[in-house]
XYZ file of C-alpha atoms in Angstrom:
238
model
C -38.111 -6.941 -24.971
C -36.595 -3.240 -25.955
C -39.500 -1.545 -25.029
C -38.954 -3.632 -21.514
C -35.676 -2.418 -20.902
C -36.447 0.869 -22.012
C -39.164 1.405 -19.374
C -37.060 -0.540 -16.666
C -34.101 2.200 -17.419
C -36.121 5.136 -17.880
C -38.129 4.085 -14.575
C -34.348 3.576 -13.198
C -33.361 6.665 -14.043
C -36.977 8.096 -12.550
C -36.211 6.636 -9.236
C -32.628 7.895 -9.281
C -33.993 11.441 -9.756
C -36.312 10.920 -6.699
C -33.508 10.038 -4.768
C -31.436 12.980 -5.350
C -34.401 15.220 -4.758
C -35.203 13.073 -1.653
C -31.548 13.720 -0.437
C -32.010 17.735 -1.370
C -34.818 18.152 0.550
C -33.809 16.337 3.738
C -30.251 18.623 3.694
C -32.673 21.608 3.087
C -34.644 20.403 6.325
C -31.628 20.089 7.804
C -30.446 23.464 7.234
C -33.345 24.732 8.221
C -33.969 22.780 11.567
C -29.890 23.751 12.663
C -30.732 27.438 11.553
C -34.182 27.481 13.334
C -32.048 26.481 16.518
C -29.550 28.737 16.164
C -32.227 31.170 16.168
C -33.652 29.779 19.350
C -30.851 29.471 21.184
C -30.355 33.019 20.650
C -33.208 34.007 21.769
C -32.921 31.597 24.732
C -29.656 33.226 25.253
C -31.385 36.599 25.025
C -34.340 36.033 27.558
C -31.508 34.510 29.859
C -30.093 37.745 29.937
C -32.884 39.538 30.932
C -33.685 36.650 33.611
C -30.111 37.267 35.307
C -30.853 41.046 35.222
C -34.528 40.414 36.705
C -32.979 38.531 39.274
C -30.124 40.664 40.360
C -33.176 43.519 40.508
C -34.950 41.316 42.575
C -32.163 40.427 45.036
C -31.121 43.933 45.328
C -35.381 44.717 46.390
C -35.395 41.571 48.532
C -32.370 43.087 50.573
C -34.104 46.390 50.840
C -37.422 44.051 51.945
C -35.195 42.712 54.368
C -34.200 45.606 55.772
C -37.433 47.005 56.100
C -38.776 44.174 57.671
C -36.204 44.411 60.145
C -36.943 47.816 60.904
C -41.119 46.748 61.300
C -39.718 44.117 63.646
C -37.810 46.778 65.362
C -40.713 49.257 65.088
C -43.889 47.093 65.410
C -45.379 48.603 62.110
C -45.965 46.708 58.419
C -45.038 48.840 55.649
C -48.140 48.638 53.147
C -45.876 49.735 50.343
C -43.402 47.017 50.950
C -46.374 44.660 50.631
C -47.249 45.837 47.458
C -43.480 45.741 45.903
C -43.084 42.372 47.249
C -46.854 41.149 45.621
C -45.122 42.729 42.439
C -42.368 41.266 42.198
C -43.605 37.508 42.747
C -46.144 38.519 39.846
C -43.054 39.166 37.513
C -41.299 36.184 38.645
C -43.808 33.624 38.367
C -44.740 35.383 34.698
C -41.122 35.096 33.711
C -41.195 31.228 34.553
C -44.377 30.362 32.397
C -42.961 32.352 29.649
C -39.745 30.019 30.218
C -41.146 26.650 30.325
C -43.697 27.513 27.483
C -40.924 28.346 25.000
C -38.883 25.376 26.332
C -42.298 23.126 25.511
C -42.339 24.745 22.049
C -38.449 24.279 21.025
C -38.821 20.501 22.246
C -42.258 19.785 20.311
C -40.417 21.221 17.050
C -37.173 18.889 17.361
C -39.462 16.229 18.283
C -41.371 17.025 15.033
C -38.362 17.329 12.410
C -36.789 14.020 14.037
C -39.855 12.713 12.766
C -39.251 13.892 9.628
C -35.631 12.734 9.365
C -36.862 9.416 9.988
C -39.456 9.406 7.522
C -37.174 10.929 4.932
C -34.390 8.008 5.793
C -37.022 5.376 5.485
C -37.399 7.050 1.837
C -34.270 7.086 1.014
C -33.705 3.277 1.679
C -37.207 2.403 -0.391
C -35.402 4.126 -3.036
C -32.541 2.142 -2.663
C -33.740 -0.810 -2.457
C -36.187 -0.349 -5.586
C -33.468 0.854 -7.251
C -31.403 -2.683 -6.215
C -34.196 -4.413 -7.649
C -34.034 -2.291 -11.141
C -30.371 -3.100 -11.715
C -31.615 -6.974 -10.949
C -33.933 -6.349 -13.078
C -31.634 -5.276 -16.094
C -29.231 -7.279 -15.378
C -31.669 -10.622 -15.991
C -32.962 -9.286 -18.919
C -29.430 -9.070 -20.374
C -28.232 -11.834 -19.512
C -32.332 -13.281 -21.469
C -30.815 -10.812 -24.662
C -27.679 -13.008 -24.346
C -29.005 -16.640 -24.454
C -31.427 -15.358 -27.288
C -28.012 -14.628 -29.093
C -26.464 -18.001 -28.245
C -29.877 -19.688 -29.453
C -29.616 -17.856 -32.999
C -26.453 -19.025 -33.134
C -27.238 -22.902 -32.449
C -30.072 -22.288 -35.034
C -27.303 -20.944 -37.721
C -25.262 -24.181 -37.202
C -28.577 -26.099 -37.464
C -28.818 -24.166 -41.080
C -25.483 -25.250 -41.841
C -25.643 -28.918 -41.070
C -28.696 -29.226 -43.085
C -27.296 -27.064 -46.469
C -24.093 -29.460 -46.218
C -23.476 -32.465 -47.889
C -20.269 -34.126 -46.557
C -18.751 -34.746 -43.315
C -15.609 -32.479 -43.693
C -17.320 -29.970 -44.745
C -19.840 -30.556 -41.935
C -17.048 -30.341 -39.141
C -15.472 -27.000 -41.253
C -18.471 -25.162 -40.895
C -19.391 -26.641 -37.195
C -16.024 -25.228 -36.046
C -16.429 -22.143 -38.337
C -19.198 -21.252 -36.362
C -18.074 -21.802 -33.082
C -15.006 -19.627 -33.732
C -17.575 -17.185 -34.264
C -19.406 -17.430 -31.097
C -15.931 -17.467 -29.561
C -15.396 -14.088 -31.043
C -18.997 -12.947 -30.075
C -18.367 -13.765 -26.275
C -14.675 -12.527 -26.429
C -15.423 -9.423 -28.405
C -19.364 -8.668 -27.667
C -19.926 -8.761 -31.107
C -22.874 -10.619 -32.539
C -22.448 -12.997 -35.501
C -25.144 -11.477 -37.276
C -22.451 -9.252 -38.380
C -20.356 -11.966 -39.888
C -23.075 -13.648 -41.696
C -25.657 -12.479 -44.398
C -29.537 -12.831 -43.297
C -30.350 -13.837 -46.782
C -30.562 -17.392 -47.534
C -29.326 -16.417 -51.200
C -26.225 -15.320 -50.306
C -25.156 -17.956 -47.378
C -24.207 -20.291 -49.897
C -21.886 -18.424 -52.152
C -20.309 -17.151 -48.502
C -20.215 -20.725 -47.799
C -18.313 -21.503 -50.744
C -15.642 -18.489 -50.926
C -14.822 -19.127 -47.310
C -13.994 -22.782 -47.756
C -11.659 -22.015 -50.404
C -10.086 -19.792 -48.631
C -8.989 -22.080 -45.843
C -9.028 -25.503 -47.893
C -7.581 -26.471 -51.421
C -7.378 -29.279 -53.497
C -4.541 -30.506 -52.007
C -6.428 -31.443 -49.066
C -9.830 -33.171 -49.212
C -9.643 -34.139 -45.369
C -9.412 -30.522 -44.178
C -6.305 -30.713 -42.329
C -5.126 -26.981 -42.899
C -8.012 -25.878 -42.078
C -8.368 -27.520 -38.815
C -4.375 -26.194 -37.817
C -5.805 -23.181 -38.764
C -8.938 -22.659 -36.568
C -7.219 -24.335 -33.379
C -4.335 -21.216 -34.262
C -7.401 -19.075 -33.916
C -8.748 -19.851 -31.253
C -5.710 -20.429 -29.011
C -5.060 -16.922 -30.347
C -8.514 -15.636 -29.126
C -8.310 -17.312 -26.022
C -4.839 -15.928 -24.822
């Protein structure tokens, strides 16, 4: 059951690790996608510029245009050379516009593409989570399995108990002995493996030097000994 937990923490600690490389990556992105924009905007900024200034030259030619076709309707005569500088500058014009909407197309099909990603990083993220949820479950069941183990061993000590005694007092001494132990052991998270010996050998002499300790001759019923544990265990309850 160690090796269990072991490979549900380690595989905790696994997915944890993804997580904060999953959150690295999208802020990188992030960066990345605001900088990229920056950059475009810039550039948008920059090719606005130039726009306004193409414009500007091309009202200042479509005034002169005007004016010579107002002299051609004053005349009678069509200026070949105005032809041409007008067929220029509708070339330039209509080039400047597909240069325009093209890089507007391209800055829209990459924010398209690294919403995308967001998304898919989020929906990470919240697998994560939610795997990791199911670890801590997990870990938490299997403690609370280590813990009812731990209760059982104790029921199985008292068993032990009851069967090595051989009179009723000494039957309820011990049965209350060992429940002020588990007391202790759910008070203190301290398991009463560390208050008895494992070897059969030696339960009995430790059975023997604690009842003396806590009864005497004096009294065969056990009464001291009962004032005694009820003092511990209001004592361990308060």
């Amino acid at each position: 059951r160690s090796r269990i937990l072991e490979k549900i923490i380690i595989r905790q600690i696994h997915d944890e690790n993804l997580l904060d490389e999953l959150r690295a990556e999208m802020e990188e992105m992030r960066d990345s996608y605001l900088e990229e924009e920056v950059y475009q905007l810039q550039e948008l900024r920059r090719e606005l510029d130039r726009s306004n200034k193409n414009c500007r030259i091309l009202q200042y030619r479509l005034r002169k245009a005007e004016q010579k076709s107002l002299r051609v309707a004053q005349t009678g005569q069509v200026d070949g050379e105005l032809l041409r500088s007008l067929e220029q500058d509708l070339k330039v014009a209509k080039d400047v516009s597909v240069r325009l909407h093209n890089e507007l197309e391209s800055v829209e099909d990459k924010r398209s593409r690294a919403e995308d990603e967001n998304e898919l990083l989020r929906q990470n993220i919240i697998e994560v989570e939610i795997s990791k949820q199911a670890l801590h479950n997990e870990l938490e069941r299997t403690r609370e399995v280590k813990s009812r183990r731990r209760s059982d061993k104790c029921m199985v000590m008292i068993v032990e108990l009851l069967m090595l005694s051989g009179r009723s007092v000494q039957v309820a001494q011990w049965l209350a002995l060992l429940f002020l132990l588990i007391a202790g052991q759910c008070l203190c998270g301290v398991s009463s493996g560390h208050f008895l010996p494992q070897s059969k050998d030696m339960r009995p002499k430790l059975y023997r030097r604690t009842s003396h300790s806590y009864c005497s001759q004096s009294d065969p019923n056990g009464f001291s000994f009962r004032r005694h544990l009820l003092l511990k265990l209001q004592t361990a309850t308060n």
